[in-house]
């Protein structure tokens, strides 16, 4: 078994991404070909924050590869409630499982936890930090709908606390995508992320406070929820709540081929009237989590395959 950890999308080279996306497409076309590949393998699920898509699609992916999961369950029902540290929790559960998937409210938690275990540990979201497996399914969805070459993408909403945004922005530097970031000033991308993107020689990094000026040129619009739970002050959330809502009036200025994505859950960022249009790709995006996570798990758990560099970021 390989012992690589998957912590950040900064680990992904273009070749890694293409390997995962190509393999996910193969699995999507014929899931039965890998149905017994990991019979007997157990995946440990440690979710210290709520999740529907990430947790259930990892569980589905492991079961579709022939394995099963062991789930720590809610914080309330686990010994985290008694004050057990994250380091102790992961050290215990690595004895029960062949790989671990961790979601935690603290940025950096996955990096820290990975230093205490030998089995592969996958970051399923660490606070406002990173969510690299979401990025893989986002890239898969972009490739299916708009292509990854010569891409112009708008990324809109909560860019400060949105971990899916941070992960996606780094990964897109592998493809020289033109990235337009649209947000209120208070929710702009963290300056260190902007700095890093410029250091990667990303060709078109632009920040905007309005969608209007940039919408007609976009191939993809990636909308995000304002992450209420991460605001230190509820009054600050109320100042920006409800900004940037997409409805059919908004889309009059968009290209007919515009693909609209959202990592979900949504609150009120995208009106339900968009769901039945050709633009909407967000439910397809969520469904893509299964073949993409099957591909990632197989690559992480197999001796003969490798992705993500040394995996010790
Ligand atoms: N996209 C995403 O991470 O969704 P969940 O919070 O439901 O896992």
Short mmCIF file of C-alpha atoms and ligand atoms in Angstrom, two decimals:
data_model
loop_
_atom_site.label_atom_id
_atom_site.label_comp_id
_atom_site.label_asym_id
_atom_site.label_seq_id
_atom_site.Cartn_x
_atom_site.Cartn_y
_atom_site.Cartn_z
CA UNK A 1 0.00 0.00 0.00
CA UNK A 2 1.19 3.51 -0.72
CA UNK A 3 1.39 5.90 2.18
CA UNK A 4 0.80 9.20 0.41
CA UNK A 5 -1.39 11.90 1.91
CA UNK A 6 -3.63 14.22 -0.12
CA UNK A 7 -3.70 17.57 1.65
CA UNK A 8 -3.71 20.40 -0.86
CA UNK A 9 -4.28 20.97 -4.58
CA UNK A 10 -0.78 22.49 -4.67
CA UNK A 11 0.39 18.84 -4.77
CA UNK A 12 -1.24 18.34 -8.19
CA UNK A 13 0.80 18.62 -11.36
CA UNK A 14 -0.97 18.82 -14.70
CA UNK A 15 0.04 15.19 -15.31
CA UNK A 16 -1.49 14.13 -11.95
CA UNK A 17 -4.74 15.88 -12.80
CA UNK A 18 -4.93 14.32 -16.24
CA UNK A 19 -4.20 10.87 -14.78
CA UNK A 20 -7.03 11.19 -12.26
CA UNK A 21 -9.54 12.69 -14.71
CA UNK A 22 -8.80 10.10 -17.41
CA UNK A 23 -9.10 7.28 -14.91
CA UNK A 24 -12.33 8.73 -13.45
CA UNK A 25 -13.77 8.86 -16.99
CA UNK A 26 -12.83 5.17 -17.50
CA UNK A 27 -14.53 4.26 -14.21
CA UNK A 28 -17.57 6.36 -15.06
CA UNK A 29 -17.92 4.47 -18.36
CA UNK A 30 -17.62 1.02 -16.73
CA UNK A 31 -17.72 0.99 -12.89
CA UNK A 32 -18.06 -2.81 -12.88
CA UNK A 33 -14.44 -3.13 -14.07
CA UNK A 34 -13.19 -1.99 -10.63
CA UNK A 35 -16.01 -3.39 -8.51
CA UNK A 36 -13.80 -5.80 -6.52
CA UNK A 37 -10.52 -3.92 -6.72
CA UNK A 38 -10.43 -3.06 -3.03
CA UNK A 39 -12.44 -5.88 -1.47
CA UNK A 40 -11.66 -5.93 2.25
CA UNK A 41 -10.32 -2.36 2.34
CA UNK A 42 -11.73 -0.08 5.04
CA UNK A 43 -11.87 3.70 4.75
CA UNK A 44 -12.05 5.69 8.00
CA UNK A 45 -14.36 8.71 7.90
CA UNK A 46 -13.62 11.49 10.40
CA UNK A 47 -15.97 14.42 9.88
CA UNK A 48 -15.71 17.13 12.53
CA UNK A 49 -17.94 19.40 10.41
CA UNK A 50 -21.24 18.72 8.58
CA UNK A 51 -21.10 17.20 5.09
CA UNK A 52 -23.52 15.57 2.69
CA UNK A 53 -21.71 15.28 -0.64
CA UNK A 54 -18.11 14.68 0.40
CA UNK A 55 -18.90 12.13 3.08
CA UNK A 56 -21.52 10.20 1.13
CA UNK A 57 -19.60 10.20 -2.14
CA UNK A 58 -16.45 8.90 -0.39
CA UNK A 59 -18.58 6.19 1.21
CA UNK A 60 -20.18 5.32 -2.13
CA UNK A 61 -16.79 5.35 -3.87
CA UNK A 62 -15.20 2.99 -1.34
CA UNK A 63 -18.16 0.59 -1.49
CA UNK A 64 -18.19 0.65 -5.30
CA UNK A 65 -14.52 -0.39 -5.21
CA UNK A 66 -15.51 -3.41 -3.11
CA UNK A 67 -14.46 -1.95 0.25
CA UNK A 68 -16.35 -0.49 3.19
CA UNK A 69 -16.15 2.40 5.65
CA UNK A 70 -15.79 2.87 9.39
CA UNK A 71 -17.31 6.15 10.47
CA UNK A 72 -16.35 8.07 13.62
CA UNK A 73 -19.87 9.53 13.54
CA UNK A 74 -20.79 12.88 14.98
CA UNK A 75 -18.62 14.76 17.46
CA UNK A 76 -21.46 14.44 19.95
CA UNK A 77 -21.37 10.65 19.85
CA UNK A 78 -17.57 10.25 19.80
CA UNK A 79 -14.83 10.68 22.40
CA UNK A 80 -13.95 14.04 20.83
CA UNK A 81 -16.72 15.22 23.14
CA UNK A 82 -14.61 14.04 26.11
CA UNK A 83 -11.68 16.17 24.97
CA UNK A 84 -9.63 13.70 22.93
CA UNK A 85 -7.08 15.45 20.73
CA UNK A 86 -7.12 15.17 16.94
CA UNK A 87 -3.65 13.61 17.03
CA UNK A 88 -4.84 10.84 19.36
CA UNK A 89 -8.05 10.31 17.40
CA UNK A 90 -6.28 9.76 14.07
CA UNK A 91 -3.61 7.55 15.68
CA UNK A 92 -6.37 5.31 17.06
CA UNK A 93 -8.47 5.16 13.89
CA UNK A 94 -5.48 4.36 11.64
CA UNK A 95 -5.49 1.04 13.49
CA UNK A 96 -9.01 0.37 12.25
CA UNK A 97 -8.77 1.56 8.63
CA UNK A 98 -6.51 1.44 5.56
CA UNK A 99 -6.93 5.14 4.74
CA UNK A 100 -8.50 8.15 6.46
CA UNK A 101 -10.70 10.98 5.20
CA UNK A 102 -10.70 14.02 7.49
CA UNK A 103 -12.88 17.13 7.51
CA UNK A 104 -12.14 19.64 10.25
CA UNK A 105 -13.04 23.28 10.95
CA UNK A 106 -9.41 24.30 11.59
CA UNK A 107 -7.20 25.29 8.68
CA UNK A 108 -4.06 23.17 8.82
CA UNK A 109 -5.74 20.31 10.71
CA UNK A 110 -5.21 17.82 7.87
CA UNK A 111 -1.51 18.67 7.60
CA UNK A 112 -1.05 18.26 11.33
CA UNK A 113 -3.06 15.01 11.47
CA UNK A 114 -1.12 13.52 8.55
CA UNK A 115 2.08 13.82 10.59
CA UNK A 116 0.69 11.30 13.11
CA UNK A 117 -0.37 8.50 10.74
CA UNK A 118 1.20 6.14 8.22
CA UNK A 119 -1.96 5.28 6.27
CA UNK A 120 -2.95 7.74 3.50
CA UNK A 121 -4.90 10.71 4.87
CA UNK A 122 -7.16 12.74 2.58
CA UNK A 123 -8.11 16.32 3.42
CA UNK A 124 -11.88 16.60 2.91
CA UNK A 125 -11.87 20.30 3.86
CA UNK A 126 -9.88 22.10 6.56
CA UNK A 127 -11.63 25.28 7.64
CA UNK A 128 -11.07 28.04 5.11
CA UNK A 129 -7.99 26.23 3.78
CA UNK A 130 -8.27 23.59 1.05
CA UNK A 131 -10.60 20.91 -0.33
CA UNK A 132 -8.47 19.12 -2.95
CA UNK A 133 -10.81 16.24 -3.84
CA UNK A 134 -13.60 18.75 -4.55
CA UNK A 135 -11.15 20.37 -6.94
CA UNK A 136 -10.66 17.14 -8.84
CA UNK A 137 -14.40 16.73 -9.39
CA UNK A 138 -14.64 20.42 -10.30
CA UNK A 139 -11.90 19.97 -12.92
CA UNK A 140 -13.62 16.84 -14.22
CA UNK A 141 -16.89 18.77 -14.61
CA UNK A 142 -15.15 21.72 -16.29
CA UNK A 143 -13.37 19.37 -18.71
CA UNK A 144 -16.67 17.64 -19.59
CA UNK A 145 -18.59 20.88 -20.14
CA UNK A 146 -16.17 23.56 -21.33
CA UNK A 147 -12.72 21.99 -21.67
CA UNK A 148 -9.67 22.93 -19.62
CA UNK A 149 -7.68 24.54 -22.43
CA UNK A 150 -8.14 28.23 -23.16
CA UNK A 151 -10.61 28.49 -20.30
CA UNK A 152 -12.07 31.76 -19.01
CA UNK A 153 -13.66 31.21 -15.61
CA UNK A 154 -15.41 33.51 -13.16
CA UNK A 155 -15.24 32.47 -9.51
CA UNK A 156 -17.77 34.36 -7.44
CA UNK A 157 -18.96 34.73 -3.85
CA UNK A 158 -17.05 34.06 -0.66
CA UNK A 159 -13.48 33.94 -1.89
CA UNK A 160 -12.03 34.67 1.55
CA UNK A 161 -13.37 31.65 3.43
CA UNK A 162 -14.20 29.41 0.43
CA UNK A 163 -11.79 26.47 0.55
CA UNK A 164 -13.12 25.04 -2.73
CA UNK A 165 -12.12 28.33 -4.38
CA UNK A 166 -8.58 28.30 -2.98
CA UNK A 167 -8.01 24.71 -4.12
CA UNK A 168 -9.49 25.27 -7.57
CA UNK A 169 -7.55 28.48 -8.20
CA UNK A 170 -4.21 26.77 -7.51
CA UNK A 171 -5.08 23.75 -9.67
CA UNK A 172 -6.14 25.93 -12.62
CA UNK A 173 -2.66 27.46 -12.81
CA UNK A 174 -1.65 24.12 -14.39
CA UNK A 175 -3.85 24.99 -17.37
CA UNK A 176 -3.08 28.70 -17.88
CA UNK A 177 -6.75 29.48 -17.29
CA UNK A 178 -7.93 33.09 -17.22
CA UNK A 179 -9.40 33.45 -13.72
CA UNK A 180 -11.74 36.30 -12.75
CA UNK A 181 -12.55 36.59 -9.05
CA UNK A 182 -15.81 38.39 -8.22
CA UNK A 183 -16.66 39.28 -4.61
CA UNK A 184 -17.43 42.10 -2.22
CA UNK A 185 -14.22 43.74 -0.99
CA UNK A 186 -14.56 42.13 2.44
CA UNK A 187 -14.62 38.63 0.90
CA UNK A 188 -11.77 38.94 -1.59
CA UNK A 189 -9.26 36.13 -2.01
CA UNK A 190 -6.68 36.08 0.80
CA UNK A 191 -3.67 38.14 -0.31
CA UNK A 192 -1.34 35.17 0.11
CA UNK A 193 -3.42 33.20 -2.42
CA UNK A 194 -3.28 36.10 -4.90
CA UNK A 195 0.47 36.32 -4.33
CA UNK A 196 0.90 32.58 -4.93
CA UNK A 197 -1.17 32.70 -8.13
CA UNK A 198 0.99 35.52 -9.48
CA UNK A 199 4.12 33.57 -8.51
CA UNK A 200 2.80 30.67 -10.63
CA UNK A 201 2.79 33.02 -13.65
CA UNK A 202 -0.97 32.53 -13.97
CA UNK A 203 -1.79 34.47 -17.15
CA UNK A 204 -4.99 36.28 -16.26
CA UNK A 205 -5.74 36.81 -12.58
CA UNK A 206 -8.27 39.65 -12.20
CA UNK A 207 -10.43 40.76 -9.28
CA UNK A 208 -13.84 42.42 -9.69
CA UNK A 209 -16.65 43.62 -7.44
CA UNK A 210 -19.29 43.17 -10.15
CA UNK A 211 -20.19 40.23 -12.37
CA UNK A 212 -21.73 42.44 -15.06
CA UNK A 213 -18.54 43.58 -16.76
CA UNK A 214 -17.06 40.12 -17.10
CA UNK A 215 -20.07 37.79 -17.53
CA UNK A 216 -20.26 37.83 -21.37
CA UNK A 217 -16.68 36.55 -21.71
CA UNK A 218 -17.01 33.58 -19.33
CA UNK A 219 -16.99 29.89 -20.29
CA UNK A 220 -17.67 28.85 -16.69
CA UNK A 221 -19.17 30.69 -13.73
CA UNK A 222 -18.29 28.99 -10.41
CA UNK A 223 -20.64 30.31 -7.72
CA UNK A 224 -20.02 29.80 -4.00
CA UNK A 225 -22.03 30.14 -0.81
CA UNK A 226 -21.11 32.84 1.70
CA UNK A 227 -19.68 30.76 4.54
CA UNK A 228 -21.71 32.14 7.42
CA UNK A 229 -20.22 29.70 9.92
CA UNK A 230 -16.71 31.13 9.40
CA UNK A 231 -17.54 34.80 10.13
CA UNK A 232 -16.24 35.86 13.54
CA UNK A 233 -19.02 38.48 13.66
CA UNK A 234 -22.62 37.79 12.51
CA UNK A 235 -23.05 41.53 11.70
CA UNK A 236 -20.28 41.23 9.11
CA UNK A 237 -22.12 38.29 7.52
CA UNK A 238 -25.37 40.26 7.38
CA UNK A 239 -23.61 43.06 5.46
CA UNK A 240 -22.82 40.70 2.54
CA UNK A 241 -25.61 38.10 2.78
CA UNK A 242 -27.65 37.88 -0.40
CA UNK A 243 -25.11 39.64 -2.62
CA UNK A 244 -24.48 38.14 -6.05
CA UNK A 245 -27.58 36.10 -6.78
CA UNK A 246 -27.91 34.49 -10.20
CA UNK A 247 -31.30 34.31 -11.89
CA UNK A 248 -32.57 34.26 -15.47
CA UNK A 249 -32.35 38.07 -15.72
CA UNK A 250 -28.67 37.93 -14.76
CA UNK A 251 -28.00 35.41 -17.50
CA UNK A 252 -29.38 37.53 -20.35
CA UNK A 253 -25.86 38.89 -20.83
CA UNK A 254 -24.20 35.45 -20.65
CA UNK A 255 -22.96 33.26 -23.49
CA UNK A 256 -25.40 30.50 -24.52
CA UNK A 257 -22.60 28.05 -23.71
CA UNK A 258 -21.96 29.33 -20.18
CA UNK A 259 -21.59 26.48 -17.66
CA UNK A 260 -22.70 27.33 -14.12
CA UNK A 261 -21.11 25.36 -11.30
CA UNK A 262 -21.44 25.42 -7.50
CA UNK A 263 -19.79 23.06 -4.99
CA UNK A 264 -23.10 23.05 -3.05
CA UNK A 265 -24.84 23.38 -0.68
CA UNK A 266 -26.41 26.56 -2.04
CA UNK A 267 -28.50 28.93 0.02
CA UNK A 268 -29.83 31.63 -2.31
CA UNK A 269 -26.93 32.21 -4.73
CA UNK A 270 -28.58 30.48 -7.70
CA UNK A 271 -32.33 30.77 -8.29
CA UNK A 272 -34.09 27.38 -8.76
CA UNK A 273 -35.29 28.59 -12.20
CA UNK A 274 -31.70 28.06 -13.44
CA UNK A 275 -31.72 24.36 -12.48
CA UNK A 276 -33.53 23.19 -15.60
CA UNK A 277 -31.48 25.27 -18.03
CA UNK A 278 -28.56 24.02 -20.14
CA UNK A 279 -26.30 26.26 -18.04
CA UNK A 280 -26.73 24.30 -14.79
CA UNK A 281 -23.98 21.75 -14.12
CA UNK A 282 -23.99 21.73 -10.30
CA UNK A 283 -25.94 18.50 -9.74
CA UNK A 284 -23.86 16.72 -12.39
CA UNK A 285 -20.81 18.18 -10.56
CA UNK A 286 -21.95 16.62 -7.26
CA UNK A 287 -22.58 13.25 -8.98
CA UNK A 288 -19.09 13.35 -10.48
CA UNK A 289 -17.79 13.07 -6.91
CA UNK A 290 -18.25 9.29 -7.04
CA UNK A 291 -16.13 8.31 -10.09
CA UNK A 292 -13.53 10.95 -9.26
CA UNK A 293 -13.20 9.77 -5.65
CA UNK A 294 -13.14 6.14 -6.84
CA UNK A 295 -10.20 7.04 -9.06
CA UNK A 296 -8.44 8.96 -6.28
CA UNK A 297 -8.94 6.18 -3.72
CA UNK A 298 -7.70 3.54 -6.12
CA UNK A 299 -4.61 5.57 -6.96
CA UNK A 300 -3.88 6.30 -3.29
CA UNK A 301 -4.40 2.71 -2.20
CA UNK A 302 -2.53 0.92 -4.99
CA UNK A 303 1.16 0.07 -4.92
CA UNK A 304 1.57 0.49 -8.65
CA UNK A 305 0.13 3.97 -9.02
CA UNK A 306 1.16 7.37 -7.66
CA UNK A 307 -0.21 10.88 -7.66
CA UNK A 308 0.42 14.05 -5.71
CA UNK A 309 4.20 14.05 -5.38
CA UNK A 310 5.67 12.98 -2.06
CA UNK A 311 2.42 13.81 -0.30
CA UNK A 312 4.09 15.40 2.70
CA UNK A 313 3.03 19.04 2.28
N1 LIG B 1 -19.12 20.42 -1.68
C1 LIG B 1 -19.06 19.96 -0.42
O1 LIG B 1 -17.99 19.88 0.19
O2 LIG B 1 -20.26 19.59 0.09
P1 LIG B 1 -20.49 18.95 1.55
O3 LIG B 1 -20.16 20.03 2.57
O4 LIG B 1 -21.94 18.54 1.59
O5 LIG B 1 -19.55 17.80 1.70
#
